[in-house]
Each structure stands twice: as structure tokens, then as C-alpha cells.
């Protein structure tokens, strides 16, 4: 980040916050607590793009970060100021608090509604002939789990605002669609924004679900002054959804506003990004450098790399099918390329994720059995949450495969172009939010097109170094310009301008 960008962010923060802290609320926090064998609590970094991006916000702005108590350890820590201080570590700018509900309530919110239901809905991953089935159990989980968790978040936020009549609050993601309405009831003057990190699908998708649920989501979000999305298309889809399902709202497509009961909600898009310096620092650490050397292990092979949570929407299976097709159609590549897949465990208590994980492992085993030779394993799979290792992997890639079915943004694509040391070529789904910013330098693929993805991998592997360098330089400049500071600054400036 340049000194100029730093100063601009500082100025935006001061004019929005004065001497307040920014309150950020997210489901997953920067750390989670787990009990060690001796009964003590240990902290672990939260995984995923949202934590990666927001973790850097505290470097620029003092924040109170309210996260859901996801584990038993978190629930214990929620009431223990000493542990909460420990969680913030050296980072005095971040004050951590938990919104804590009893375990069964949280399970309903996270493991029944947020992930299997809203996530699948918004990533359009349902096999509609069979799912979803909105039965009494879903309605109960919505009311007693999801809405209850949102109420708990509202209470935790309000506890931090004390007598401030205009606290500045940023809510995040699909776990927290109804919290704004609950906060607004108590603190009508609050400055509230919500940012949805995942796709916002067209109204026809929302049409499938119970009107009570979709209307509560719509009304809840209209409790905010600003609602933000990753791309213009998602923002537009949101306005159309409101026009379809909230009869007393007036949508102005030119002004990007929604008026309901004398309140105005501004609809904006802010593509999220990464902290370029922090990413470089971790990728350049001694541990990451050592790991990069080990991964290369003296090979002269060209290396294809992917980094993802083990997640059905990431389209990992078709990625392997494409690699298999590549080896099938280009026998001369056998023994000369390697595919390193760094997959991070995610939502392991959900059946869909367990099933998907097994299919991924099978696909890898099949490819290795079919094409492997002595001294050459076509695919190496790493299944762990090791961020430095993942960046090390990206740094040594010749080709980076990012082929999600659909993705709010996808920060791996952005991390990859920053840490690449071999002028990697980026193969990127047209359906990733990141594609809107990266189309110029990437090789585009349609996610279901396995043949096209195999061709794109072949093109990337054969691409002259000069062209790879040119494309990467362009992508890198884009990420450096539109980084996490830019994402945050634009939101803070909008909040000043639109709510001032
Ligand atoms: O925005 C999507 C998100 O909530 C991000 O935090 C991250 O990409 C991922 O999903 C993490 O999911 P979970 O917190 O359920 O592991």
C-alpha cells in the first residue's frame, strides 16, 4: 500500500469514526478457541477468505470484532476477558467479542440454515428436483436458530455501543441477514452496512423458498444504510429481488437505492481484495520459502496448483477431470507436469462436504493409479489448514487453476498473482466474482466445461514466458491498485457521504 493510499484510508476512517471504534460482525472470527488435552484453551486462526481479508482491516482502523462463538472453547472464552485479550494477540487495534448462543441454537443456524440452505441456494448448487425441502425442521431452525443467532449478534453489537446513538457498524455475510433490523429497532440512528461475500442469485432462485424466509432476509437487509455486494451483477440481482418480493419498497435502478417506510438503503458493489503487503510478507517468510523449496524438490516439472477450501462450489472434481483429460490427450506431458492441490478442511460436520471430500480423494487416487509411474505422482493432495504452505504452493506454480462453479469473489486468484515467482498463468472461471476484474490477464473457462478447462490448462502450460509475464504483470498491477485498503476505503467514504 502506498503512503498516499494509507493516508486516504486514514482520512476516510477519521471522518466516519471520529474517536469511535468500527464495529465489525462476522460469523467466523479471526481466531477460534479449542480445548487442548490438558483442558487449557488454544487459539487457531480462522480459515477462509473473509477472515483473511478482514484480518487486515485492524491494521488500518481500530475495530471491535464480534464473531459467533462457534466452538465450546469460544463459548468459554466469551465470558473471560483474559482469554479475549489473548485472542487479539499483539494486535491491540482489534478487540474481540463473541456473540454466544447455546450449542443447539448455533448448530441450527450454521449447520441447518446458513450452510446447507443459504449457501447452497446462493451458489445455485441445488438439485432442484430433490432439494431443498423446506419442511417443519427448516422453519424451526430458521426461527430458533438463524433468527435467534442474529438477535444474539444484535445484542452483542449493542453491548459495545453503550450510549453512542450513531455507532458505526459493518455486518458481514449470509449468516447475518436479519441482525440490522434488530439493531435498528433499539438504535434507530445507527450507521449500518452489510456486505454479502457470496453471490446474490437472480430472483427466480429466491422464488423457490418460503416467502416468510425470503421476506425476512429482504426486510432485514433493508435495515442497513448501505448493502454491499462483490459485483455489480449481484447488486442488481438484489434490487430485482426486492422489487419482486417486497411490495412496499420502491427500487430506483438508476440511483441504486431502495426506499421503504421513509428509510433509504443504498445498494453498492465493492469487490473485496487482499492485503498485498501482508500476503507478500507471509509468502516471503522463512517457513514459506523452505516449504516452497521442498515442494519443488528439485523437480524441473511444470507445476499446476490449486488452493481451495474443500468445498463443492469450488468445482474441485471437474478440475481433476480436466487434468485427467489433459494427460489423456497430451501423452508427452506425462511425467513432465505435477498437480499440487492444497485443500483446507471446511464444514466437516456437514454430510455434503464429507461426501464431496471422499469423491475428491477417489478422483485423485484414480488419476494417480491410471497415470502414475515410478518416480512420478501426477497429483499431490495436501489436506490441511496451512496458509503459509498454500502461499508457498502458489508461489512456485506455472499454472494456477481457479475454476469454481460460482464464487462471490475468490481471493486465491488475487493472492496467486501477488506471490507468483514463476510468472504463473491464471486459469479462471468466468463465474468467479474475481473474473470481472481479472478477465484481461486470465485464461477464461466455463466451470462445467471439462474439455475447455483441459484446453486452457494446455494453453497455459505451453504459453511463451513473455506472454505469461505480460499477463501476470497486468493482473498484479490490478490487485495492487484495488487491494483491501481500496475495498475498505470506498465503503467508509460511502458511509460518510450517504449517511452524513
Ligand atoms: O464469504 C464466504 C465465507 O463465509 C468466507 O469466510 C470463507 O470464504 C468461507 O465462507 C468460510 O466458511 P466457514 O466459515 O463456514 O468455514
PDB file of C-alpha atoms in Angstrom, residues 10-159:
ATOM      1  CA  UNK A  10      -6.917   7.105   7.453  1.00  0.00           C
ATOM      2  CA  UNK A  11      -8.812  10.220   6.413  1.00  0.00           C
ATOM      3  CA  UNK A  12     -11.935   8.234   5.489  1.00  0.00           C
ATOM      4  CA  UNK A  13     -11.773   6.353   8.786  1.00  0.00           C
ATOM      5  CA  UNK A  14     -11.389   9.524  10.829  1.00  0.00           C
ATOM      6  CA  UNK A  15     -14.249  11.245   9.150  1.00  0.00           C
ATOM      7  CA  UNK A  16     -16.518   8.244   9.627  1.00  0.00           C
ATOM      8  CA  UNK A  17     -15.434   7.182  13.085  1.00  0.00           C
ATOM      9  CA  UNK A  18     -14.063  10.202  14.921  1.00  0.00           C
ATOM     10  CA  UNK A  19     -12.716   8.574  18.062  1.00  0.00           C
ATOM     11  CA  UNK A  20     -15.060   5.578  17.860  1.00  0.00           C
ATOM     12  CA  UNK A  21     -14.065   2.031  17.046  1.00  0.00           C
ATOM     13  CA  UNK A  22     -15.520   0.432  13.959  1.00  0.00           C
ATOM     14  CA  UNK A  23     -17.736  -2.480  14.941  1.00  0.00           C
ATOM     15  CA  UNK A  24     -17.446  -5.449  12.607  1.00  0.00           C
ATOM     16  CA  UNK A  25     -19.659  -8.509  12.991  1.00  0.00           C
ATOM     17  CA  UNK A  26     -18.966 -11.805  11.233  1.00  0.00           C
ATOM     18  CA  UNK A  27     -19.810 -15.413  11.864  1.00  0.00           C
ATOM     19  CA  UNK A  28     -16.233 -16.663  11.824  1.00  0.00           C
ATOM     20  CA  UNK A  29     -13.770 -14.602  13.785  1.00  0.00           C
ATOM     21  CA  UNK A  30     -10.033 -14.108  13.408  1.00  0.00           C
ATOM     22  CA  UNK A  31      -9.376 -16.897  15.892  1.00  0.00           C
ATOM     23  CA  UNK A  32     -11.249 -19.769  17.403  1.00  0.00           C
ATOM     24  CA  UNK A  33     -10.567 -21.493  20.718  1.00  0.00           C
ATOM     25  CA  UNK A  34     -10.070 -25.241  21.025  1.00  0.00           C
ATOM     26  CA  UNK A  35      -9.504 -27.235  24.197  1.00  0.00           C
ATOM     27  CA  UNK A  36      -6.110 -28.901  24.463  1.00  0.00           C
ATOM     28  CA  UNK A  37      -5.672 -32.315  26.092  1.00  0.00           C
ATOM     29  CA  UNK A  38      -4.799 -30.652  29.425  1.00  0.00           C
ATOM     30  CA  UNK A  39      -8.076 -28.710  29.391  1.00  0.00           C
ATOM     31  CA  UNK A  40      -6.466 -25.358  28.549  1.00  0.00           C
ATOM     32  CA  UNK A  41      -7.664 -23.331  25.594  1.00  0.00           C
ATOM     33  CA  UNK A  42      -5.548 -22.822  22.474  1.00  0.00           C
ATOM     34  CA  UNK A  43      -6.256 -20.357  19.707  1.00  0.00           C
ATOM     35  CA  UNK A  44      -6.290 -21.150  15.996  1.00  0.00           C
ATOM     36  CA  UNK A  45      -6.543 -18.800  13.060  1.00  0.00           C
ATOM     37  CA  UNK A  46      -9.993 -18.794  11.401  1.00  0.00           C
ATOM     38  CA  UNK A  47      -9.957 -20.070   7.819  1.00  0.00           C
ATOM     39  CA  UNK A  48     -11.432 -18.643   4.644  1.00  0.00           C
ATOM     40  CA  UNK A  49     -11.362 -15.540   2.533  1.00  0.00           C
ATOM     41  CA  UNK A  50     -13.414 -13.329   4.789  1.00  0.00           C
ATOM     42  CA  UNK A  51     -11.093 -13.773   7.773  1.00  0.00           C
ATOM     43  CA  UNK A  52      -8.065 -13.264   5.550  1.00  0.00           C
ATOM     44  CA  UNK A  53      -9.433 -10.002   4.205  1.00  0.00           C
ATOM     45  CA  UNK A  54     -10.920  -8.548   7.374  1.00  0.00           C
ATOM     46  CA  UNK A  55      -7.965  -9.606   9.491  1.00  0.00           C
ATOM     47  CA  UNK A  56      -6.071  -6.802   7.815  1.00  0.00           C
ATOM     48  CA  UNK A  57      -8.659  -4.127   8.481  1.00  0.00           C
ATOM     49  CA  UNK A  58      -7.481  -3.823  12.084  1.00  0.00           C
ATOM     50  CA  UNK A  59      -4.099  -2.673  10.796  1.00  0.00           C
ATOM     51  CA  UNK A  60      -5.728   0.462   9.461  1.00  0.00           C
ATOM     52  CA  UNK A  61      -8.689   1.148  11.717  1.00  0.00           C
ATOM     53  CA  UNK A  62      -9.332   0.324  15.413  1.00  0.00           C
ATOM     54  CA  UNK A  63     -12.058  -2.312  15.406  1.00  0.00           C
ATOM     55  CA  UNK A  64     -14.241  -4.266  17.760  1.00  0.00           C
ATOM     56  CA  UNK A  65     -14.753  -7.590  16.024  1.00  0.00           C
ATOM     57  CA  UNK A  66     -17.818  -9.536  17.096  1.00  0.00           C
ATOM     58  CA  UNK A  67     -17.793 -13.159  15.984  1.00  0.00           C
ATOM     59  CA  UNK A  68     -20.051 -16.111  16.678  1.00  0.00           C
ATOM     60  CA  UNK A  69     -18.892 -18.427  19.427  1.00  0.00           C
ATOM     61  CA  UNK A  70     -18.553 -21.436  17.127  1.00  0.00           C
ATOM     62  CA  UNK A  71     -16.822 -23.903  19.431  1.00  0.00           C
ATOM     63  CA  UNK A  72     -17.168 -24.923  23.049  1.00  0.00           C
ATOM     64  CA  UNK A  73     -13.854 -23.142  23.616  1.00  0.00           C
ATOM     65  CA  UNK A  74     -15.261 -19.937  22.119  1.00  0.00           C
ATOM     66  CA  UNK A  75     -18.258 -20.178  24.418  1.00  0.00           C
ATOM     67  CA  UNK A  76     -15.916 -20.460  27.391  1.00  0.00           C
ATOM     68  CA  UNK A  77     -13.765 -17.595  26.174  1.00  0.00           C
ATOM     69  CA  UNK A  78     -16.826 -15.408  25.529  1.00  0.00           C
ATOM     70  CA  UNK A  79     -17.123 -14.669  29.241  1.00  0.00           C
ATOM     71  CA  UNK A  80     -13.408 -14.469  30.014  1.00  0.00           C
ATOM     72  CA  UNK A  81     -11.782 -11.076  29.387  1.00  0.00           C
ATOM     73  CA  UNK A  82      -8.278 -12.540  29.815  1.00  0.00           C
ATOM     74  CA  UNK A  83      -8.821 -15.074  27.055  1.00  0.00           C
ATOM     75  CA  UNK A  84     -10.381 -12.465  24.796  1.00  0.00           C
ATOM     76  CA  UNK A  85      -7.273 -10.322  25.184  1.00  0.00           C
ATOM     77  CA  UNK A  86      -5.115 -13.320  24.404  1.00  0.00           C
ATOM     78  CA  UNK A  87      -7.084 -13.898  21.209  1.00  0.00           C
ATOM     79  CA  UNK A  88      -6.215 -10.452  19.898  1.00  0.00           C
ATOM     80  CA  UNK A  89      -2.528 -11.330  20.422  1.00  0.00           C
ATOM     81  CA  UNK A  90      -0.226  -8.414  19.701  1.00  0.00           C
ATOM     82  CA  UNK A  91      -2.910  -6.691  17.778  1.00  0.00           C
ATOM     83  CA  UNK A  92      -4.111  -4.047  20.185  1.00  0.00           C
ATOM     84  CA  UNK A  93      -6.207  -2.495  17.415  1.00  0.00           C
ATOM     85  CA  UNK A  94      -8.536  -5.497  17.368  1.00  0.00           C
ATOM     86  CA  UNK A  95     -10.877  -6.054  20.282  1.00  0.00           C
ATOM     87  CA  UNK A  96     -12.539  -9.449  20.025  1.00  0.00           C
ATOM     88  CA  UNK A  97     -16.003 -10.237  21.409  1.00  0.00           C
ATOM     89  CA  UNK A  98     -18.248 -13.231  20.879  1.00  0.00           C
ATOM     90  CA  UNK A  99     -21.958 -13.462  20.199  1.00  0.00           C
ATOM     91  CA  UNK A 100     -22.697 -16.590  22.137  1.00  0.00           C
ATOM     92  CA  UNK A 101     -25.758 -18.813  21.934  1.00  0.00           C
ATOM     93  CA  UNK A 102     -26.194 -22.344  23.190  1.00  0.00           C
ATOM     94  CA  UNK A 103     -24.715 -25.034  21.043  1.00  0.00           C
ATOM     95  CA  UNK A 104     -28.006 -26.449  19.660  1.00  0.00           C
ATOM     96  CA  UNK A 105     -29.081 -22.945  18.643  1.00  0.00           C
ATOM     97  CA  UNK A 106     -25.801 -22.347  16.852  1.00  0.00           C
ATOM     98  CA  UNK A 107     -25.960 -25.754  15.159  1.00  0.00           C
ATOM     99  CA  UNK A 108     -29.371 -24.907  13.739  1.00  0.00           C
ATOM    100  CA  UNK A 109     -28.170 -21.557  12.478  1.00  0.00           C
ATOM    101  CA  UNK A 110     -24.881 -22.742  10.958  1.00  0.00           C
ATOM    102  CA  UNK A 111     -25.399 -26.395  10.097  1.00  0.00           C
ATOM    103  CA  UNK A 112     -29.050 -26.281   9.039  1.00  0.00           C
ATOM    104  CA  UNK A 113     -29.706 -22.808   7.659  1.00  0.00           C
ATOM    105  CA  UNK A 114     -26.540 -20.878   6.782  1.00  0.00           C
ATOM    106  CA  UNK A 115     -24.516 -23.599   5.091  1.00  0.00           C
ATOM    107  CA  UNK A 116     -26.704 -26.354   3.708  1.00  0.00           C
ATOM    108  CA  UNK A 117     -29.532 -23.952   2.924  1.00  0.00           C
ATOM    109  CA  UNK A 118     -28.465 -20.355   2.174  1.00  0.00           C
ATOM    110  CA  UNK A 119     -25.003 -21.254   0.880  1.00  0.00           C
ATOM    111  CA  UNK A 120     -26.410 -23.879  -1.480  1.00  0.00           C
ATOM    112  CA  UNK A 121     -29.188 -21.531  -2.553  1.00  0.00           C
ATOM    113  CA  UNK A 122     -26.880 -18.604  -3.284  1.00  0.00           C
ATOM    114  CA  UNK A 123     -24.320 -20.773  -5.081  1.00  0.00           C
ATOM    115  CA  UNK A 124     -27.160 -22.367  -7.023  1.00  0.00           C
ATOM    116  CA  UNK A 125     -25.958 -25.824  -6.102  1.00  0.00           C
ATOM    117  CA  UNK A 126     -29.302 -27.471  -5.540  1.00  0.00           C
ATOM    118  CA  UNK A 127     -30.513 -30.402  -7.486  1.00  0.00           C
ATOM    119  CA  UNK A 128     -33.969 -28.818  -7.601  1.00  0.00           C
ATOM    120  CA  UNK A 129     -35.827 -31.994  -8.427  1.00  0.00           C
ATOM    121  CA  UNK A 130     -34.979 -33.188  -4.920  1.00  0.00           C
ATOM    122  CA  UNK A 131     -33.728 -30.295  -2.828  1.00  0.00           C
ATOM    123  CA  UNK A 132     -34.364 -28.189  -0.882  1.00  0.00           C
ATOM    124  CA  UNK A 133     -37.293 -29.476   1.110  1.00  0.00           C
ATOM    125  CA  UNK A 134     -38.483 -26.667   3.318  1.00  0.00           C
ATOM    126  CA  UNK A 135     -40.159 -28.725   5.989  1.00  0.00           C
ATOM    127  CA  UNK A 136     -41.074 -28.014   9.600  1.00  0.00           C
ATOM    128  CA  UNK A 137     -37.485 -28.707  10.693  1.00  0.00           C
ATOM    129  CA  UNK A 138     -36.137 -25.987   8.397  1.00  0.00           C
ATOM    130  CA  UNK A 139     -38.730 -23.483   9.531  1.00  0.00           C
ATOM    131  CA  UNK A 140     -37.896 -24.295  13.158  1.00  0.00           C
ATOM    132  CA  UNK A 141     -34.169 -23.964  12.504  1.00  0.00           C
ATOM    133  CA  UNK A 142     -34.791 -20.642  10.806  1.00  0.00           C
ATOM    134  CA  UNK A 143     -36.767 -19.248  13.726  1.00  0.00           C
ATOM    135  CA  UNK A 144     -34.968 -20.809  16.680  1.00  0.00           C
ATOM    136  CA  UNK A 145     -31.512 -20.966  15.169  1.00  0.00           C
ATOM    137  CA  UNK A 146     -30.838 -18.364  12.497  1.00  0.00           C
ATOM    138  CA  UNK A 147     -33.078 -15.573  13.779  1.00  0.00           C
ATOM    139  CA  UNK A 148     -32.011 -16.277  17.380  1.00  0.00           C
ATOM    140  CA  UNK A 149     -28.331 -16.063  16.413  1.00  0.00           C
ATOM    141  CA  UNK A 150     -28.962 -12.773  14.641  1.00  0.00           C
ATOM    142  CA  UNK A 151     -30.704 -11.458  17.763  1.00  0.00           C
ATOM    143  CA  UNK A 152     -27.687 -12.516  19.818  1.00  0.00           C
ATOM    144  CA  UNK A 153     -25.417 -10.655  17.394  1.00  0.00           C
ATOM    145  CA  UNK A 154     -27.620  -7.583  17.686  1.00  0.00           C
ATOM    146  CA  UNK A 155     -27.361  -7.768  21.485  1.00  0.00           C
ATOM    147  CA  UNK A 156     -23.569  -8.220  21.349  1.00  0.00           C
ATOM    148  CA  UNK A 157     -23.229  -5.253  18.998  1.00  0.00           C
ATOM    149  CA  UNK A 158     -25.475  -3.069  21.143  1.00  0.00           C
ATOM    150  CA  UNK A 159     -23.473  -4.006  24.250  1.00  0.00           C
TER     151      UNK A 159
END
